[in-house]
Amino acid sequence: MPPIGRRTALKFIAGSVAGGMTWSTLPWARAAAAASPTGAQAGDAVLGIAFDQRMHTRLSAWGEPLTDWQPSEVLLLDGDQIGDFSLSGQQAHDLDDPRHGRGRQVVFTGRAAQGVEKQVAVSWFEALPGLALLQVRYRNLGDTPLSVIGWRSSAHALREAPGGFWSFSGSTHTDRRDWVQPLGEDFDQRNSLAMDSSDYGGGTPVANLWRRDVGLAVGHVEPVPRPLAMPVKRTATGASIAIEGQQPVTLAPGAELVTERTFLAVHRGDFYAPLQQYRQFMAAEGIEGPRPPDSAFAPIWCAWGYERDFTVKQIVDTLPKAQALGFEWAVLDDGWQTNEGDWKIDLKKFPRGDADMRAFTAQVRQHGMRPRLWLAPLAADPGSDVLHDHVDMLLLDKTGAFQTVTWWNALTQCPAYQPVIDFYVALVKKIIGDWGFDGIKLDGQHLNAVAPCYNPAHRHARPEDSVEGLARFWQAIYHAAHEANPEAVVELCPCGTAFAFHNLPATDQYPASDPLSSWQVRSKGKSIKALMGHRSSYAGDHVELSDQRDDFASTVGIGAVISTKFTWPRDTEHPAEPLPPGGFVLTPEREALWRKWVDLYKAHMLPKGEYLGTLYDIGFDRPETHVIAKDGAQYYTFYAPRFDGQVELRGLAAGRWKVRDLFNARELGVVQGPTARLPASFERFLFLQATPETAA
């Protein structure tokens, strides 16, 4: 890989100081004193970073020491590293950025015995207390070339504390592990944002490590995906976190390597606060989610319970039951098409083709529901016409080999190749504008990220054009759907992956994406609430994927949209895999429970409230608690296999509050804010509403 040029270094520096000057010629508004024998320090009232004479750093939080001295910014060599640099000076200036407001930047400079100069630019903004932006430049001042394999920044360790550690990771793993998990004794997770396999990769570029009293988060703030890693691991004395770039390069004399713009944040509580700060920063950079239409909050019934071998009659016969229960979306899932790639209508199910699709959407509307269609873009099946006629659309690796989508045994198309974009834009316009669907469900783990593309037919400027072009591909899809119908809902479901943040601005709704447990429904939900803000539409995915296949509480209580794939009056006769005990059929007992939760959901519509994610720590507070403020009330949902004790209602305004158990429809009395305690005994969940007591 060639050296990273100076233009990369200026992405943050020039963005903060008008004029776009080079790093070494910045007109410092205020020069700091030369480094003293004991080093130098920069920071704000929340986070302090001290540099010693070797340019090792030590962190403080709220004025108290937090970490030991460590070589936190190092240049990685093959089997070695350069971590000691003799601090020679620092320069500082005030910032007044049109996007991020007022702040301050300090550049620390030092030189290693190997002849490498290091400059660390550390920046703070008043709007983001406790968060520091870092960018590091390494320059070879020696007379001989230097082989480098990468770099590491913000490498810090927290000491052991009672209760241990928890971690959040925005990276993707093929085993679909929890995004939020405690650190066991041997915990060691690299958290790479590169491809974990041919069709799993990417994610949100943030990792977090926290203990009961304090936490650290790292990540990058580049406007496009970067294949960095954010390793978190248990150590003999505690746990560590860092951010790394694997960038093999030979630095000729005078050449330089500049890291991506990264951040380091200190916080209290769980991962919610640093994810909020990340969202705030990226929104100022112009990357934020759209405001979804109201229909994105309507309850969803999906025909996937009938699987691929569904009949149209099965679906149409179920619509009256779904509508009677209060579901407002009907999703036609996988199986309507001849294959992935051509996306032609299966004439065995829809004999008249386009006319039958239009008739189907009309039938859905006749039952008072909205039709949505499943689609898996960028996948082309062997044997499909598009693969035969347009092999040029494929994404190829550096050896010329295909990239595969394992679930469908398909091949991956390149999202940065214009003919691919044009093909799917036309298809989406047909689905929405001609067939009459009100939404599309974009599905598949391969939709989260793709590998670099080396297909010579595409004439990419760089192989990474495919990686960085995926978000633009989704923007094209999003705009096509909304041009055809301004109220259309675009749902992105990258199965089992940690959502790629750069893709989310082209999305109206993001589901729990094949959760493996109710814990994943809730922890993914808290993550999305932090990353996308209030009024975002996060769906709990089919309730049949939750614990005991009926845990609506984990969806409703966190302010997610409810969804189901029940069958009625019987299950499919030819399931692809054995059905779970009892199948998916809507029994009378399930029908009563489903109806109760739909009524509660519609009565309170918590997705339109404000999720108060900093009040409770999802790792350490017991029972696990989520709270939402809406229309003057506050809703608390507590989760535990079994609980008998006192629950704490945090975040209330001063005064008296009436508390009601919504699921069991009973009054629990009056409590006093701002923090109230209430005796409680429950299994699985307790769903409460607190409303201000009005004067008599």
PDB file of N, CA and C in Angstrom, residues 623 638 642-649 661 666 668 677-683 685-686 688:
ATOM      1  N   PRO A 623     -32.735  -4.873  38.593  1.00  0.00           N
ATOM      2  CA  PRO A 623     -32.979  -5.525  37.314  1.00  0.00           C
ATOM      3  C   PRO A 623     -32.658  -4.598  36.141  1.00  0.00           C
ATOM      4  N   PHE A 638     -38.818  -3.207  33.468  1.00  0.00           N
ATOM      5  CA  PHE A 638     -37.776  -3.944  34.184  1.00  0.00           C
ATOM      6  C   PHE A 638     -37.766  -5.379  33.667  1.00  0.00           C
ATOM      7  N   ARG A 642     -36.466 -13.625  37.233  1.00  0.00           N
ATOM      8  CA  ARG A 642     -37.330 -13.557  38.417  1.00  0.00           C
ATOM      9  C   ARG A 642     -36.773 -12.475  39.328  1.00  0.00           C
ATOM     10  N   PHE A 643     -37.640 -11.632  39.876  1.00  0.00           N
ATOM     11  CA  PHE A 643     -37.181 -10.541  40.739  1.00  0.00           C
ATOM     12  C   PHE A 643     -38.159 -10.357  41.886  1.00  0.00           C
ATOM     13  N   ASP A 644     -37.597 -10.141  43.068  1.00  0.00           N
ATOM     14  CA  ASP A 644     -38.405  -9.866  44.251  1.00  0.00           C
ATOM     15  C   ASP A 644     -37.601  -8.899  45.117  1.00  0.00           C
ATOM     16  N   GLY A 645     -38.022  -7.653  45.153  1.00  0.00           N
ATOM     17  CA  GLY A 645     -37.282  -6.638  45.902  1.00  0.00           C
ATOM     18  C   GLY A 645     -37.837  -5.262  45.608  1.00  0.00           C
ATOM     19  N   GLN A 646     -36.952  -4.282  45.562  1.00  0.00           N
ATOM     20  CA  GLN A 646     -37.354  -2.919  45.243  1.00  0.00           C
ATOM     21  C   GLN A 646     -36.773  -2.503  43.900  1.00  0.00           C
ATOM     22  N   VAL A 647     -37.605  -1.859  43.067  1.00  0.00           N
ATOM     23  CA  VAL A 647     -37.135  -1.269  41.821  1.00  0.00           C
ATOM     24  C   VAL A 647     -37.016   0.235  42.028  1.00  0.00           C
ATOM     25  N   GLU A 648     -36.105   0.850  41.273  1.00  0.00           N
ATOM     26  CA  GLU A 648     -35.839   2.274  41.419  1.00  0.00           C
ATOM     27  C   GLU A 648     -36.310   3.003  40.170  1.00  0.00           C
ATOM     28  N   LEU A 649     -37.120   4.027  40.370  1.00  0.00           N
ATOM     29  CA  LEU A 649     -37.619   4.855  39.278  1.00  0.00           C
ATOM     30  C   LEU A 649     -36.800   6.146  39.253  1.00  0.00           C
ATOM     31  N   ASP A 661     -49.199  -0.478  36.736  1.00  0.00           N
ATOM     32  CA  ASP A 661     -48.711  -1.670  36.047  1.00  0.00           C
ATOM     33  C   ASP A 661     -49.578  -1.843  34.801  1.00  0.00           C
ATOM     34  N   ARG A 666     -53.201  -2.571  36.878  1.00  0.00           N
ATOM     35  CA  ARG A 666     -53.467  -2.314  38.287  1.00  0.00           C
ATOM     36  C   ARG A 666     -52.640  -1.135  38.776  1.00  0.00           C
ATOM     37  N   LEU A 668     -50.409   0.942  41.382  1.00  0.00           N
ATOM     38  CA  LEU A 668     -49.409   0.556  42.371  1.00  0.00           C
ATOM     39  C   LEU A 668     -49.160   1.646  43.405  1.00  0.00           C
ATOM     40  N   ARG A 677     -38.545   4.585  44.972  1.00  0.00           N
ATOM     41  CA  ARG A 677     -38.379   3.139  45.093  1.00  0.00           C
ATOM     42  C   ARG A 677     -39.731   2.502  45.341  1.00  0.00           C
ATOM     43  N   LEU A 678     -39.882   1.328  44.747  1.00  0.00           N
ATOM     44  CA  LEU A 678     -41.183   0.674  44.765  1.00  0.00           C
ATOM     45  C   LEU A 678     -40.975  -0.819  44.968  1.00  0.00           C
ATOM     46  N   PRO A 679     -41.681  -1.446  45.912  1.00  0.00           N
ATOM     47  CA  PRO A 679     -41.566  -2.903  46.041  1.00  0.00           C
ATOM     48  C   PRO A 679     -42.143  -3.590  44.805  1.00  0.00           C
ATOM     49  N   ALA A 680     -41.480  -4.644  44.352  1.00  0.00           N
ATOM     50  CA  ALA A 680     -41.921  -5.306  43.123  1.00  0.00           C
ATOM     51  C   ALA A 680     -41.548  -6.777  43.166  1.00  0.00           C
ATOM     52  N   SER A 681     -42.427  -7.582  42.613  1.00  0.00           N
ATOM     53  CA  SER A 681     -42.178  -9.005  42.451  1.00  0.00           C
ATOM     54  C   SER A 681     -42.706  -9.401  41.079  1.00  0.00           C
ATOM     55  N   PHE A 682     -41.828  -9.924  40.226  1.00  0.00           N
ATOM     56  CA  PHE A 682     -42.278 -10.261  38.870  1.00  0.00           C
ATOM     57  C   PHE A 682     -41.397 -11.340  38.268  1.00  0.00           C
ATOM     58  N   GLU A 683     -41.902 -11.951  37.212  1.00  0.00           N
ATOM     59  CA  GLU A 683     -41.152 -12.869  36.373  1.00  0.00           C
ATOM     60  C   GLU A 683     -41.105 -12.296  34.966  1.00  0.00           C
ATOM     61  N   PHE A 685     -40.753  -9.647  33.237  1.00  0.00           N
ATOM     62  CA  PHE A 685     -40.798  -8.207  33.010  1.00  0.00           C
ATOM     63  C   PHE A 685     -41.833  -7.556  33.920  1.00  0.00           C
ATOM     64  N   LEU A 686     -41.664  -6.236  34.084  1.00  0.00           N
ATOM     65  CA  LEU A 686     -42.637  -5.393  34.769  1.00  0.00           C
ATOM     66  C   LEU A 686     -42.730  -4.105  33.967  1.00  0.00           C
ATOM     67  N   LEU A 688     -44.286  -0.473  33.620  1.00  0.00           N
ATOM     68  CA  LEU A 688     -44.922   0.543  34.448  1.00  0.00           C
ATOM     69  C   LEU A 688     -45.054   1.871  33.718  1.00  0.00           C
TER      70      LEU A 688
END
